[in-house]
Amino acid sequence: MKNQSIPIRFGLLIAAALIIYFLLLSLLDLHTKPIFSLFNGVITGAGIYLCIKSYYEYKGAKFKYQKGFMAGLVAGFLATFIFTLFFGIYATNFDDTFLSEILKGWQNDNNTSVAMLLFVVATMGFATSLVFTLSFMQLFKTSWNTKKTNEKIAGR
């Protein structure tokens, strides 16, 4: 049962870190500048790496690529879902000027709403989670390029 709780635990920790970082930016009045959202990738990446590493250490020799991949995805997707919910609640209930400030650069002929903003936040989070999980799994997968495998291929 513990192996199933690893991605959930890390997903919740990633979401908490993202929310704390956003609130810190809000206190400094920097939360309307999209450039600071780049650090969200660092937070998410670190959390996914630690999740996969923890799952790898828990499983040991029984570690399978597919299960490690799912652990990273679950952690990242859960964190993205929770952060997107928080972002939506914050944008609609806590800061009246936030939505107009952040959408100022988007406003052209289209009527951009909070739903479009939440869609973008969620898509960015899901894409970041997928890319980091794929990247980090390369560090934890077992290599096929070993002496034993090469001898099998050569027929020795």
mmCIF file of C-alpha atoms in Angstrom:
data_model
loop_
_atom_site.group_PDB
_atom_site.id
_atom_site.type_symbol
_atom_site.label_atom_id
_atom_site.label_comp_id
_atom_site.label_asym_id
_atom_site.label_seq_id
_atom_site.Cartn_x
_atom_site.Cartn_y
_atom_site.Cartn_z
ATOM 1 C CA MET A 1 0.000 0.000 0.000
ATOM 2 C CA LYS A 2 2.897 2.367 0.692
ATOM 3 C CA ASN A 3 3.971 2.410 -2.962
ATOM 4 C CA GLN A 4 0.583 3.858 -3.917
ATOM 5 C CA SER A 5 0.866 6.633 -1.358
ATOM 6 C CA ILE A 6 4.257 7.847 -2.624
ATOM 7 C CA PRO A 7 2.919 9.742 -5.681
ATOM 8 C CA ILE A 8 -0.043 11.107 -3.717
ATOM 9 C CA ARG A 9 2.201 12.347 -0.923
ATOM 10 C CA PHE A 10 4.582 14.011 -3.384
ATOM 11 C CA GLY A 11 1.694 15.430 -5.425
ATOM 12 C CA LEU A 12 0.337 17.114 -2.317
ATOM 13 C CA LEU A 13 3.806 18.415 -1.397
ATOM 14 C CA ILE A 14 4.358 19.829 -4.900
ATOM 15 C CA ALA A 15 0.940 21.513 -4.817
ATOM 16 C CA ALA A 16 1.674 23.002 -1.382
ATOM 17 C CA ALA A 17 5.029 24.328 -2.589
ATOM 18 C CA LEU A 18 3.418 25.870 -5.695
ATOM 19 C CA ILE A 19 0.707 27.535 -3.607
ATOM 20 C CA ILE A 20 3.214 28.873 -1.063
ATOM 21 C CA TYR A 21 5.404 30.222 -3.874
ATOM 22 C CA PHE A 22 2.389 31.925 -5.495
ATOM 23 C CA LEU A 23 1.311 33.475 -2.188
ATOM 24 C CA LEU A 24 4.867 34.697 -1.588
ATOM 25 C CA LEU A 25 4.820 36.347 -5.020
ATOM 26 C CA SER A 26 1.438 37.824 -4.146
ATOM 27 C CA LEU A 27 2.846 39.368 -0.972
ATOM 28 C CA LEU A 28 5.614 40.953 -3.037
ATOM 29 C CA ASP A 29 3.075 42.049 -5.687
ATOM 30 C CA LEU A 30 4.896 40.029 -8.365
ATOM 31 C CA HIS A 31 2.157 37.456 -9.000
ATOM 32 C CA THR A 32 0.872 39.264 -12.099
ATOM 33 C CA LYS A 33 4.206 38.968 -13.892
ATOM 34 C CA PRO A 34 4.220 35.683 -15.855
ATOM 35 C CA ILE A 35 8.027 35.444 -15.933
ATOM 36 C CA PHE A 36 7.998 34.297 -12.301
ATOM 37 C CA SER A 37 5.901 31.263 -13.231
ATOM 38 C CA LEU A 38 9.066 29.733 -14.709
ATOM 39 C CA PHE A 39 10.082 28.767 -11.177
ATOM 40 C CA ASN A 40 6.917 26.624 -11.036
ATOM 41 C CA GLY A 41 8.747 24.268 -13.388
ATOM 42 C CA VAL A 42 11.663 24.036 -10.986
ATOM 43 C CA ILE A 43 9.323 23.217 -8.105
ATOM 44 C CA THR A 44 7.391 20.661 -10.140
ATOM 45 C CA GLY A 45 10.541 19.101 -11.573
ATOM 46 C CA ALA A 46 12.180 18.734 -8.171
ATOM 47 C CA GLY A 47 9.041 17.168 -6.735
ATOM 48 C CA ILE A 48 8.653 14.697 -9.593
ATOM 49 C CA TYR A 49 12.333 13.736 -9.404
ATOM 50 C CA LEU A 50 12.097 13.122 -5.657
ATOM 51 C CA CYS A 51 8.884 11.139 -6.148
ATOM 52 C CA ILE A 52 10.412 8.826 -8.752
ATOM 53 C CA LYS A 53 13.596 8.474 -6.677
ATOM 54 C CA SER A 54 11.590 7.591 -3.572
ATOM 55 C CA TYR A 55 9.535 5.054 -5.532
ATOM 56 C CA TYR A 56 12.738 3.603 -7.039
ATOM 57 C CA GLU A 57 14.317 3.200 -3.598
ATOM 58 C CA TYR A 58 11.140 1.629 -2.222
ATOM 59 C CA LYS A 59 10.851 -0.927 -5.023
ATOM 60 C CA GLY A 60 14.557 -1.738 -5.362
ATOM 61 C CA ALA A 61 15.205 -4.563 -7.827
ATOM 62 C CA LYS A 62 11.459 -4.879 -8.542
ATOM 63 C CA PHE A 63 11.320 -1.353 -10.020
ATOM 64 C CA LYS A 64 9.508 -1.266 -13.355
ATOM 65 C CA TYR A 65 9.698 1.629 -15.803
ATOM 66 C CA GLN A 66 5.912 1.787 -16.256
ATOM 67 C CA LYS A 67 5.235 2.007 -12.524
ATOM 68 C CA GLY A 68 7.880 4.690 -12.004
ATOM 69 C CA PHE A 69 6.462 6.626 -14.949
ATOM 70 C CA MET A 70 2.970 6.431 -13.473
ATOM 71 C CA ALA A 71 4.250 7.568 -10.069
ATOM 72 C CA GLY A 72 5.771 10.697 -11.618
ATOM 73 C CA LEU A 73 2.676 11.435 -13.699
ATOM 74 C CA VAL A 74 0.270 10.956 -10.801
ATOM 75 C CA ALA A 75 2.321 13.273 -8.586
ATOM 76 C CA GLY A 76 2.575 15.961 -11.269
ATOM 77 C CA PHE A 77 -1.041 15.731 -12.412
ATOM 78 C CA LEU A 78 -2.370 15.775 -8.844
ATOM 79 C CA ALA A 79 -0.262 18.838 -8.036
ATOM 80 C CA THR A 80 -1.436 20.556 -11.220
ATOM 81 C CA PHE A 81 -5.091 19.825 -10.465
ATOM 82 C CA ILE A 82 -4.847 21.143 -6.897
ATOM 83 C CA PHE A 83 -2.877 24.244 -7.922
ATOM 84 C CA THR A 84 -5.330 25.009 -10.750
ATOM 85 C CA LEU A 85 -8.233 24.801 -8.277
ATOM 86 C CA PHE A 86 -6.417 27.131 -5.894
ATOM 87 C CA PHE A 87 -5.551 29.504 -8.739
ATOM 88 C CA GLY A 88 -9.201 29.641 -9.833
ATOM 89 C CA ILE A 89 -10.423 30.336 -6.314
ATOM 90 C CA TYR A 90 -7.767 33.005 -5.800
ATOM 91 C CA ALA A 91 -8.463 34.693 -9.141
ATOM 92 C CA THR A 92 -12.220 34.838 -8.636
ATOM 93 C CA ASN A 93 -12.586 35.425 -4.881
ATOM 94 C CA PHE A 94 -9.529 36.945 -3.222
ATOM 95 C CA ASP A 95 -7.989 39.542 -5.520
ATOM 96 C CA ASP A 96 -10.360 41.630 -7.609
ATOM 97 C CA THR A 97 -7.620 43.215 -9.733
ATOM 98 C CA PHE A 98 -5.595 40.037 -10.341
ATOM 99 C CA LEU A 99 -7.650 38.759 -13.248
ATOM 100 C CA SER A 100 -7.683 42.065 -15.125
ATOM 101 C CA GLU A 101 -3.945 42.587 -14.513
ATOM 102 C CA ILE A 102 -2.867 39.175 -15.714
ATOM 103 C CA LEU A 103 -5.195 39.198 -18.721
ATOM 104 C CA LYS A 104 -4.151 42.709 -19.767
ATOM 105 C CA GLY A 105 -1.549 41.351 -22.173
ATOM 106 C CA TRP A 106 -4.012 38.861 -23.666
ATOM 107 C CA GLN A 107 -6.855 41.265 -24.355
ATOM 108 C CA ASN A 108 -7.280 41.868 -28.047
ATOM 109 C CA ASP A 109 -10.394 41.149 -30.084
ATOM 110 C CA ASN A 110 -11.298 38.097 -28.007
ATOM 111 C CA ASN A 111 -13.098 38.156 -24.701
ATOM 112 C CA THR A 112 -10.691 36.117 -22.576
ATOM 113 C CA SER A 113 -12.188 34.818 -19.343
ATOM 114 C CA VAL A 114 -11.013 33.105 -16.189
ATOM 115 C CA ALA A 115 -11.880 29.743 -17.773
ATOM 116 C CA MET A 116 -9.311 30.328 -20.521
ATOM 117 C CA LEU A 117 -6.712 31.332 -17.928
ATOM 118 C CA LEU A 118 -7.388 28.188 -15.886
ATOM 119 C CA PHE A 119 -7.171 26.074 -19.042
ATOM 120 C CA VAL A 120 -3.743 27.544 -19.798
ATOM 121 C CA VAL A 121 -2.523 27.014 -16.215
ATOM 122 C CA ALA A 122 -3.705 23.387 -16.249
ATOM 123 C CA THR A 123 -2.245 22.682 -19.704
ATOM 124 C CA MET A 124 1.114 24.139 -18.712
ATOM 125 C CA GLY A 125 1.148 22.043 -15.536
ATOM 126 C CA PHE A 126 0.190 18.807 -17.295
ATOM 127 C CA ALA A 127 2.754 19.370 -20.050
ATOM 128 C CA THR A 128 5.484 20.179 -17.529
ATOM 129 C CA SER A 129 4.646 17.038 -15.558
ATOM 130 C CA LEU A 130 4.776 14.836 -18.648
ATOM 131 C CA VAL A 131 8.078 16.248 -19.905
ATOM 132 C CA PHE A 132 9.797 16.045 -16.514
ATOM 133 C CA THR A 133 8.528 12.516 -15.899
ATOM 134 C CA LEU A 134 9.786 11.345 -19.290
ATOM 135 C CA SER A 135 13.139 13.046 -18.705
ATOM 136 C CA PHE A 136 13.718 11.804 -15.174
ATOM 137 C CA MET A 137 12.709 8.234 -15.951
ATOM 138 C CA GLN A 138 15.763 8.042 -18.209
ATOM 139 C CA LEU A 139 17.877 8.304 -15.053
ATOM 140 C CA PHE A 140 16.119 5.422 -13.315
ATOM 141 C CA LYS A 141 15.484 2.884 -16.064
ATOM 142 C CA THR A 142 17.705 -0.147 -16.312
ATOM 143 C CA SER A 143 20.156 -0.115 -19.164
ATOM 144 C CA TRP A 144 20.013 -2.718 -21.900
ATOM 145 C CA ASN A 145 23.592 -1.874 -22.778
ATOM 146 C CA THR A 146 25.347 -4.110 -20.275
ATOM 147 C CA LYS A 147 28.104 -6.671 -20.670
ATOM 148 C CA LYS A 148 25.669 -9.539 -19.992
ATOM 149 C CA THR A 149 23.185 -8.290 -22.617
ATOM 150 C CA ASN A 150 25.932 -7.720 -25.195
ATOM 151 C CA GLU A 151 27.191 -11.289 -24.680
ATOM 152 C CA LYS A 152 23.650 -12.615 -25.207
ATOM 153 C CA ILE A 153 23.304 -10.669 -28.443
ATOM 154 C CA ALA A 154 26.701 -11.829 -29.687
ATOM 155 C CA GLY A 155 25.704 -15.440 -28.928
ATOM 156 C CA ARG A 156 28.521 -16.185 -26.515
#
